[in-house]
Amino acid sequence: MSGQTISEKIFSRAANKVIHAGEFAFASVDCAMANDITAPLAVQGFNEILAGQKEKKVWDPKKVVIVFDHQAPADSLNAANIHIMLRKFAKEQNIINYDVCEGICHQIMVEKGHVKPGELIVGADSHTCTYGALGAFATGIGSTDMASVLATGRLWFKAPQSIRFEISGRLPDRVCAKDVILHIIGDVGADGASYQACEYAGPTVKDMDISERMTLCNMAIEMGAKAGIVEPDKKTETYLKERISGFNFGPFRSDGDANYIQRREYDVSELEPQVACPHNVDNVKSVSKVEGTKIDQIFIGSCTNGRVDDLKVVADILEGNKIAEGVRVIIILASKDEYMKALKAGFIETFIGAGAAVGAPCCGPCMGGSFGLLGDGEVGLATSNRNFKGRQGSTKAFVYLCSPATAAASALRGKITDPRTI
Amino acid sequence: MDKGNVWKFGDDIDTDAIIPGRYLTINDPKELAKHVFEGVRPEFARDVAKGDIIVVGKNFGCGSSREHAPLALKGAGIYCVIAKSFARIFFRNAINIGLPVLECEEADSISEGDALKIDFKKGIIENETKREKYQVASMPEFIMGIIGSDGLIKYTKALIKTQKRG
Ligand code: SF4
């Protein structure tokens, strides 16, 4: 029998038996997350499961997290009432509830210490795969799945095959982790990693901070993957030691003789900034191919690129400059903590001085649910992760996706701009 | 062993093709079934018989995570979906609502109207029309349990009754 990938090891631990890719297992989850869009149906299913039981308690209140972020602060009466219901549920159940103002669910899960290497985590949101940045196996599930997890703490899984991405080369100036993942998605395609786990490795990934690794893992779902994952290392350890007292580092890494369904190698030392063009995330082109495209709105934020590391690049480019006339720029930090860091570093002043609108931490225009929508015929540029037709407002709008550097450079010119020319 | 007749579809059938977005406010499987495949095969909802089987190519059920898609198929009386591959969330949702799904590399050998017999425990599909047999990965017992209980909610409910939680 060959060795195991890190994902197989995590499933083996969670299912309490040796598991290889393709095998089914009932496994215990270490943490479960739902947000204000997905929690209501999960709570309804949970109540159905426990109807008639005397005890109507979630399996472990310390391991359930509900975050208000998609419609936060409440952007409609409907949202306000959902928040009331969920607050009440969280209080009765004594589970962890991050209210409006705290930030995006995936950022919070990682930065508040709800994710550790080697853990199996589920979230009722497709971008749960972000937590793989800390060496956890984290995957998005549906509402029925979540209802069952809330009741039992267990769920059935089919352990996935893994694709190993070996990434090497020093990233050129103003080329970011986002450009790397967009390039990979363009190469692999929107269903190229269906069912599978994307394991990112190689010297470039080793050099990346947790924030950049989150960007890589976040967009694994855009290739159809079940999870993205990076082997934990010194950087992971340092990140978690700052957040979890008494944190202990587990032995979770892939064996040298582990089986991969595919190995792909990328040298990024000459990578150009990348842009995903309407209306598919895998419609990726080098920035030079779309330079000059006129933009109406730029959104910088989301669980993909809304951290202070992303905003530092933006501040560098905007510092002392003015946003071009005719383009509006919305900047939203991914969490309260990240916002405070940006505030202390003086970035917020830079942004507002340059003419940007800075919002409170939340999902913002990313999924087109609340404010910051694009109107008919408008063109948007965003650092978020999806550009499907209608995702950010009108079905007649066009959305391009890019890195924070490209977004900031484009803000100064009002059109898609190569950040290396600023 | 159970049997049924085959409806054949191609690759990349998305959840919008199975049940269009305008019907998502309906939650009753029987009502949903009236609109299943409406845009792509209008005669399907009328002619489908209880126990029929859908056989498709790769990436069946891609697109949104709507549980309405497998629910509509179940409501139409579909007994099993056999595909070369499924989109991940559809695969989970189907099992969670109690609709059997099988991955079969030889799905292309099966034709419209073929009569199939399926042994889930042994993982054997028998094509009575063509006199062929295809081996597929058998469903683990607990997956069969979920399907047998008519879905994950009822399965979990029963599980909780028999076990102490925690
Ligand atoms: S920021 Fe966008 S992608 Fe991330 S959780 Fe919110 S809506 Fe989803």
XYZ file of C-alpha atoms and ligand atoms in Angstrom:
596
model
C 0.000 0.000 0.000
C 1.343 3.412 -0.897
C 1.616 6.322 1.502
C -1.098 8.857 2.116
C -1.711 12.434 1.081
C -2.338 14.964 3.830
C -6.046 14.838 2.940
C -6.187 11.050 3.280
C -4.464 11.353 6.659
C -6.988 13.890 7.873
C -9.910 11.675 6.813
C -8.255 8.670 8.419
C -7.992 10.506 11.724
C -11.545 11.836 11.526
C -13.023 8.456 10.582
C -10.825 6.515 12.963
C -9.609 4.054 10.334
C -7.173 4.099 7.438
C -8.783 5.783 4.438
C -7.529 6.108 0.885
C -8.931 8.273 -1.898
C -12.232 7.023 -3.291
C -13.351 5.339 -0.072
C -16.489 6.396 1.758
C -16.468 7.122 5.444
C -18.534 8.521 8.238
C -16.262 11.065 9.911
C -16.417 13.366 12.921
C -16.017 17.022 12.068
C -13.925 19.327 14.224
C -15.879 22.491 13.528
C -18.957 23.574 11.560
C -19.686 27.027 10.180
C -22.810 28.559 8.686
C -23.548 32.139 7.684
C -26.672 34.289 7.598
C -27.635 32.961 4.151
C -27.223 29.259 4.821
C -27.878 28.884 8.558
C -31.680 29.365 8.420
C -32.323 26.211 6.339
C -29.787 24.237 8.358
C -31.555 25.244 11.578
C -34.881 24.186 10.048
C -33.474 20.754 9.125
C -31.895 20.440 12.571
C -35.274 21.059 14.213
C -36.832 18.442 11.942
C -34.226 15.860 12.912
C -34.709 16.497 16.610
C -38.508 16.860 16.532
C -39.924 14.748 19.323
C -36.630 14.609 21.256
C -36.531 16.008 24.766
C -33.020 17.420 24.334
C -32.781 19.725 21.333
C -29.104 20.625 21.535
C -26.408 20.863 18.881
C -23.755 18.179 19.203
C -21.095 20.504 20.598
C -21.809 24.237 21.028
C -18.096 25.104 21.135
C -17.662 23.704 17.625
C -20.480 25.524 15.875
C -19.934 29.004 14.496
C -22.583 31.251 12.935
C -21.412 34.424 11.200
C -23.480 37.327 9.882
C -21.638 38.593 6.832
C -23.563 38.229 3.578
C -26.365 40.565 4.600
C -24.607 42.553 7.290
C -25.549 44.990 8.675
C -29.060 43.794 7.779
C -29.781 45.159 4.314
C -33.479 44.296 4.222
C -36.319 43.490 6.587
C -35.969 39.877 5.595
C -32.294 39.873 6.607
C -33.086 41.657 9.876
C -35.620 38.966 10.789
C -33.227 36.181 9.845
C -30.603 37.757 12.105
C -33.125 37.888 14.977
C -33.947 34.198 14.528
C -30.291 33.162 14.347
C -29.248 35.275 17.359
C -31.974 33.581 19.365
C -30.909 30.126 18.163
C -27.270 30.852 18.969
C -28.160 32.097 22.449
C -30.404 29.133 23.276
C -27.802 26.707 21.999
C -24.909 28.597 23.531
C -23.018 28.487 20.233
C -20.536 31.004 18.883
C -22.179 33.855 16.974
C -20.213 36.616 15.246
C -22.660 39.449 14.688
C -22.594 42.228 12.070
C -19.346 44.259 12.126
C -17.096 41.235 12.769
C -16.434 40.389 9.122
C -16.515 37.599 6.531
C -17.093 34.071 7.821
C -13.985 32.527 6.241
C -11.644 35.239 7.500
C -13.088 34.953 11.002
C -12.804 31.164 11.111
C -9.106 31.394 10.327
C -8.099 34.429 12.346
C -10.113 33.607 15.487
C -8.478 30.203 15.889
C -11.408 27.990 14.830
C -9.159 26.144 12.355
C -6.104 24.001 13.119
C -3.846 21.833 10.940
C -5.133 18.289 10.509
C -8.727 19.158 11.319
C -11.780 18.257 9.269
C -14.019 21.300 8.950
C -17.303 21.818 7.145
C -19.040 25.054 6.278
C -22.350 25.769 4.627
C -20.619 27.960 2.055
C -18.657 26.904 -0.989
C -15.556 28.940 -0.091
C -15.007 27.000 3.134
C -12.063 25.520 1.225
C -10.141 28.683 2.268
C -9.117 27.091 5.599
C -6.807 24.674 3.820
C -4.298 27.532 4.113
C -3.688 26.298 7.672
C -3.390 22.644 6.690
C -6.973 21.680 7.569
C -9.292 19.782 5.227
C -12.227 22.146 4.876
C -15.111 21.805 2.463
C -18.443 23.363 1.576
C -21.655 21.406 2.184
C -25.415 21.836 1.640
C -28.132 22.669 4.137
C -29.311 19.079 4.709
C -25.711 18.093 5.371
C -25.324 20.923 7.860
C -28.570 20.039 9.649
C -27.234 16.556 10.224
C -23.840 17.868 11.382
C -25.496 20.206 13.889
C -27.364 17.245 15.344
C -24.586 14.647 15.375
C -21.199 16.206 14.622
C -20.707 13.569 11.966
C -21.082 13.423 8.203
C -20.468 11.003 5.350
C -17.633 11.695 2.937
C -15.944 10.202 -0.072
C -12.233 10.826 0.434
C -10.994 12.733 -2.623
C -8.067 12.140 -4.946
C -5.497 14.933 -4.798
C -3.837 17.010 -7.492
C -0.406 18.243 -6.471
C 0.534 21.710 -7.736
C 4.296 22.250 -7.493
C 4.863 25.990 -7.768
C 8.343 27.425 -8.066
C 9.980 30.721 -8.984
C 10.077 34.143 -7.358
C 6.971 36.181 -8.143
C 7.852 39.359 -10.077
C 7.108 42.707 -8.480
C 3.379 43.479 -8.254
C 2.433 39.967 -9.299
C 0.466 38.350 -6.462
C -0.879 35.026 -5.178
C -4.140 35.946 -6.928
C -2.373 36.002 -10.281
C -0.961 32.545 -9.566
C -4.350 31.036 -8.769
C -6.083 32.751 -11.700
C -3.377 31.379 -13.978
C -3.862 27.874 -12.567
C -7.669 28.054 -12.923
C -7.334 29.219 -16.522
C -5.085 26.241 -17.136
C -7.055 23.540 -15.286
C -10.570 24.780 -16.187
C -13.777 25.214 -14.200
C -14.318 21.481 -13.656
C -10.720 20.328 -13.992
C -10.423 19.429 -10.307
C -13.995 18.239 -9.661
C -14.254 16.073 -6.539
C -10.542 16.454 -5.889
C -8.339 18.171 -3.349
C -5.885 20.768 -4.681
C -2.640 20.436 -2.768
C -0.442 23.494 -3.307
C 3.270 22.945 -2.705
C 6.730 24.032 -3.828
C 9.102 26.851 -2.863
C 6.776 29.688 -3.960
C 4.024 28.428 -1.670
C 6.509 27.914 1.187
C 7.466 31.575 0.803
C 3.849 32.743 0.915
C 2.252 34.151 4.057
C -0.959 32.622 5.428
C -2.937 35.424 3.810
C -1.598 34.516 0.350
C -2.147 30.804 0.963
C -5.761 31.673 1.809
C -6.108 33.284 -1.618
C -4.857 30.073 -3.289
C -7.099 27.759 -1.250
C -10.138 30.053 -1.488
C -10.379 29.629 -5.237
C -9.933 25.825 -5.351
C -13.735 25.565 -5.675
C -13.467 27.573 -8.897
C -11.858 24.455 -10.412
C -14.640 22.266 -8.973
C -12.409 21.059 -6.137
C -13.638 19.824 -2.804
C -10.786 21.497 -0.938
C -7.531 23.387 -1.307
C -4.739 22.570 1.103
C -1.190 23.626 1.978
C 0.985 21.506 4.243
C 1.428 23.282 7.573
C 4.913 24.593 8.329
C 6.752 27.138 10.483
C 4.610 29.977 9.134
C 1.436 28.109 10.051
C 2.826 27.444 13.503
C 3.738 31.090 14.093
C 0.348 32.267 12.836
C -1.512 29.929 15.174
C 0.710 30.431 18.208
C -0.306 34.093 18.102
C -3.954 33.093 18.180
C -4.376 29.893 20.160
C -2.820 29.519 23.589
C -1.011 26.235 24.060
C -1.269 25.434 20.328
C 0.321 22.126 19.472
C 1.601 21.326 16.045
C 0.398 18.005 14.567
C 2.326 15.763 12.143
C 0.118 16.359 9.123
C 1.984 16.253 5.841
C 1.818 14.107 2.715
C 4.009 11.004 2.479
C 6.709 10.973 -0.204
C 5.099 7.942 -1.861
C 1.531 9.225 -1.642
C -0.662 8.716 -4.699
C -1.732 11.719 -6.750
C -4.169 11.628 -9.619
C -2.108 14.382 -11.260
C 1.030 16.402 -10.623
C 1.330 19.814 -12.226
C 4.342 22.096 -12.214
C 4.325 25.864 -12.569
C 7.235 28.276 -12.768
C 5.841 31.702 -11.882
C 9.044 33.718 -12.164
C 7.857 35.350 -15.379
C 4.128 35.347 -14.703
C 2.235 38.433 -15.883
C -0.685 39.837 -13.872
C -3.793 37.793 -14.760
C -7.417 38.805 -15.336
C -10.500 36.518 -15.409
C -12.853 37.885 -18.068
C -16.669 37.776 -18.246
C -18.532 35.520 -17.548
C -16.380 32.626 -16.334
C -13.621 32.374 -13.765
C -11.583 30.137 -16.065
C -11.695 32.672 -18.906
C -8.274 33.953 -17.843
C -6.014 36.262 -19.863
C -2.777 38.124 -19.222
C -3.427 41.741 -18.296
C -1.786 42.928 -21.519
C -4.634 41.322 -23.512
C -7.354 43.377 -21.793
C -5.462 46.539 -20.892
C -7.447 49.695 -21.583
C -10.896 48.148 -20.930
C -12.943 50.966 -19.391
C -14.253 50.285 -15.873
C -17.238 51.765 -14.009
C -16.713 50.232 -10.574
C -13.840 48.608 -8.741
C -14.442 46.416 -5.696
C -11.465 45.578 -3.504
C -12.256 43.106 -0.732
C -13.874 39.638 -0.149
C -12.600 36.450 1.450
C -10.192 36.092 -1.484
C -8.367 39.425 -1.228
C -9.709 41.571 1.612
C -6.877 41.275 4.107
C -4.451 43.940 5.241
C -1.646 42.307 3.204
C -3.772 42.822 0.080
C -4.655 46.363 1.077
C -1.013 47.259 1.695
C -0.332 46.825 -2.018
C -3.361 48.959 -2.791
C -2.237 51.690 -0.373
C 1.255 51.694 -1.943
C -0.250 52.375 -5.355
C -2.938 54.859 -4.262
C -0.739 56.816 -1.795
C -0.754 60.487 -2.732
C -2.742 59.805 -5.942
C -6.332 60.377 -6.985
C -8.738 57.781 -8.381
C -9.600 58.553 -12.019
C -12.779 60.444 -12.744
C -15.698 58.275 -13.808
C -14.716 55.196 -11.801
C -16.007 54.447 -8.292
C -13.913 52.380 -5.911
C -15.360 50.403 -3.000
C -12.911 49.000 -0.471
C -14.047 46.573 2.234
C -11.748 44.817 4.691
C -12.436 41.160 5.403
C -12.733 41.528 9.177
C -12.713 43.954 12.067
C -9.173 42.907 13.037
C -7.899 43.454 9.508
C -9.710 46.802 9.417
C -8.015 47.903 12.646
C -4.618 46.972 11.232
C -5.324 48.946 8.061
C -6.526 51.874 10.156
C -3.395 51.900 12.305
C -1.163 51.668 9.240
C -2.858 54.761 7.812
C -4.266 52.915 4.784
C -7.855 54.000 5.392
C -6.811 57.647 5.236
C -4.951 56.955 2.007
C -8.005 55.244 0.477
C -10.471 57.952 1.426
C -7.985 60.646 0.410
C -7.686 59.030 -3.015
C -11.462 59.081 -3.386
C -12.521 55.532 -2.433
C -15.588 54.512 -0.413
C -14.505 52.390 2.553
C -17.142 50.095 4.054
C -17.515 48.115 7.273
C -16.220 44.510 7.125
C -18.656 42.161 5.320
C -19.067 40.366 1.971
C -20.150 43.598 0.305
C -20.799 43.539 -3.445
C -19.068 40.134 -3.913
C -22.238 38.092 -4.316
C -24.500 40.913 -5.430
C -26.869 40.362 -2.538
C -26.819 43.786 -1.011
C -25.136 47.098 -1.809
C -22.595 48.109 -4.430
C -24.415 46.450 -7.334
C -23.534 46.954 -10.984
C -26.243 48.355 -13.255
C -27.188 47.389 -16.817
C -24.254 47.526 -19.196
C -21.737 48.475 -16.494
C -18.259 47.006 -16.246
C -16.860 45.982 -12.871
C -13.364 44.968 -11.814
C -13.101 43.011 -8.563
C -10.596 41.221 -6.368
C -13.259 38.649 -5.405
C -13.615 35.123 -6.764
C -16.604 34.833 -9.124
C -17.654 36.707 -12.242
C -20.716 34.687 -13.281
C -23.406 36.536 -15.173
C -25.477 38.522 -12.696
C -23.274 37.688 -9.717
C -22.568 41.328 -8.843
C -25.884 42.863 -9.875
C -27.367 43.201 -13.346
C -27.245 40.197 -15.697
C -26.311 42.800 -18.277
C -23.145 43.807 -16.378
C -19.609 42.522 -17.042
C -17.208 41.532 -14.275
C -13.453 41.083 -14.530
C -11.455 39.544 -11.660
C -7.908 40.530 -10.771
C -5.347 41.000 -8.000
C -5.367 43.916 -5.534
C -2.388 45.454 -7.367
C -4.159 45.382 -10.738
C -7.345 46.759 -9.131
C -5.455 49.679 -7.552
C -3.530 50.521 -10.726
C -6.768 50.380 -12.724
C -8.406 52.745 -10.206
C -5.861 55.440 -11.075
C -6.499 55.174 -14.824
C -10.218 54.246 -14.875
C -9.406 51.311 -17.130
C -7.731 47.931 -16.750
C -4.066 48.704 -16.155
C -0.924 46.620 -15.723
C 0.240 47.413 -12.148
C 3.862 47.130 -13.253
C 3.463 50.318 -15.312
C 2.507 52.515 -12.340
C -32.475 -6.433 -7.401
C -34.620 -3.837 -9.054
C -35.145 -2.906 -12.657
C -36.207 -0.035 -14.869
C -35.960 1.437 -18.354
C -33.331 3.900 -19.437
C -33.587 7.575 -20.378
C -30.294 8.642 -21.917
C -28.735 12.135 -21.690
C -25.303 13.550 -22.614
C -22.450 15.276 -20.740
C -22.503 18.323 -18.453
C -26.250 18.398 -17.774
C -26.548 21.321 -15.328
C -29.016 21.877 -12.523
C -30.778 24.578 -14.540
C -31.534 21.994 -17.224
C -32.872 19.564 -14.600
C -35.091 22.147 -12.934
C -35.127 25.778 -14.125
C -34.580 28.551 -11.573
C -38.134 29.864 -11.803
C -39.466 26.770 -10.022
C -37.204 26.988 -6.973
C -39.960 28.358 -4.762
C -41.657 24.938 -5.092
C -40.506 22.406 -2.504
C -42.893 19.509 -3.146
C -41.084 16.811 -5.195
C -44.281 15.827 -7.030
C -44.917 19.419 -8.119
C -41.264 19.893 -9.097
C -41.494 16.694 -11.156
C -44.020 18.351 -13.474
C -41.236 20.644 -14.704
C -38.234 18.319 -14.693
C -36.116 18.676 -17.868
C -38.772 21.074 -19.143
C -36.433 23.121 -21.311
C -34.334 20.259 -22.716
C -36.782 17.337 -23.045
C -40.380 18.473 -22.730
C -41.835 14.960 -23.148
C -39.850 13.593 -20.203
C -42.191 14.730 -17.417
C -45.186 13.295 -19.286
C -43.742 9.938 -20.302
C -41.466 9.008 -17.415
C -42.599 5.923 -15.502
C -41.970 5.053 -11.878
C -38.785 3.021 -11.631
C -37.151 4.474 -14.751
C -33.403 5.073 -14.751
C -31.442 8.027 -16.069
C -28.103 7.289 -17.725
C -25.790 10.201 -18.540
C -22.226 11.135 -19.424
C -19.810 13.158 -17.317
C -20.325 15.976 -14.787
C -24.064 15.421 -14.264
C -25.705 18.049 -12.036
C -23.080 20.751 -12.397
C -23.958 24.335 -11.485
C -25.830 25.473 -8.418
C -26.179 23.607 -5.143
C -30.004 23.522 -5.355
C -31.393 20.384 -3.728
C -34.446 20.890 -5.929
C -32.650 19.117 -8.801
C -32.420 15.641 -7.242
C -35.800 16.216 -5.542
C -37.470 16.786 -8.922
C -35.963 13.535 -10.290
C -37.064 11.642 -7.226
C -40.547 13.146 -7.485
C -40.709 11.946 -11.094
C -40.216 8.400 -9.845
C -36.639 8.037 -11.097
C -35.165 5.068 -9.390
C -31.470 5.658 -9.965
C -29.108 7.922 -11.901
C -26.087 6.298 -13.547
C -23.340 8.627 -14.789
C -19.731 8.500 -15.891
C -19.257 11.212 -13.249
C -21.316 13.596 -11.113
C -20.740 17.172 -9.989
C -19.803 16.871 -6.332
C -22.600 18.814 -4.671
C -25.307 17.116 -6.789
C -23.872 13.737 -5.823
C -24.093 14.574 -2.108
C -27.522 16.186 -2.383
C -28.925 13.183 -4.268
C -27.823 10.763 -1.579
C -28.972 13.134 1.164
C -32.509 13.181 -0.203
C -32.531 9.431 -0.861
C -31.940 9.200 -4.615
C -29.441 6.453 -5.556
C -26.566 7.572 -7.792
C -23.984 5.251 -9.372
C -20.772 6.086 -11.169
C -20.202 3.740 -14.096
C -17.343 4.061 -16.574
C -19.285 2.026 -19.117
C -22.338 4.318 -19.098
C -21.764 4.913 -22.827
C -22.564 1.245 -23.566
C -26.096 1.747 -22.258
C -28.730 3.009 -24.723
C -32.070 4.745 -24.489
C -34.820 2.264 -23.624
C -32.505 -0.505 -22.359
C -33.875 -2.467 -19.424
C -31.467 -2.510 -16.475
C -31.375 -4.523 -13.314
C -29.276 -3.110 -10.487
C -27.780 -4.908 -7.528
C -26.579 -2.118 -5.254
C -25.004 -4.410 -2.693
C -22.824 -6.203 -5.215
C -22.379 -3.161 -7.419
C -23.617 -4.863 -10.586
C -25.675 -3.312 -13.360
C -27.223 -5.909 -15.635
C -28.301 -4.744 -19.071
C -31.071 -7.190 -19.950
C -31.593 -5.725 -23.405
C -27.934 -6.011 -24.438
C -27.122 -9.005 -22.237
C -24.165 -7.197 -20.690
C -22.993 -6.676 -17.119
C -21.142 -3.691 -15.719
C -19.307 -3.714 -12.420
C -19.489 -0.488 -10.408
C -18.183 0.378 -6.957
C -20.764 -0.959 -4.529
C -22.397 1.526 -2.206
C -21.151 1.313 1.362
C -23.737 0.112 3.840
C -24.323 3.476 5.472
C -24.965 5.160 2.125
C -27.522 2.462 1.369
C -28.869 3.166 4.852
C -29.323 6.849 4.048
C -31.054 6.036 0.767
C -33.169 3.345 2.408
C -34.310 5.811 5.073
C -35.460 8.183 2.343
C -32.655 10.639 3.016
C -30.227 12.020 5.566
C -32.753 13.842 7.767
C -34.762 10.677 8.474
C -31.606 8.574 8.679
C -30.096 10.903 11.268
C -33.368 11.059 13.120
C -33.436 7.269 13.413
C -29.762 7.196 14.342
C -30.321 9.593 17.197
C -33.185 7.525 18.549
C -30.973 4.461 18.795
C -27.765 6.105 19.946
C -26.722 8.436 22.663
C -25.562 11.653 21.096
C -22.121 13.120 21.607
S -16.826 37.420 0.334
Fe -17.956 36.636 -1.418
S -17.148 34.593 -1.781
Fe -16.483 35.222 0.254
S -18.038 34.372 1.640
Fe -18.678 36.457 1.117
S -20.028 36.263 -0.659
Fe -18.916 34.330 -0.455
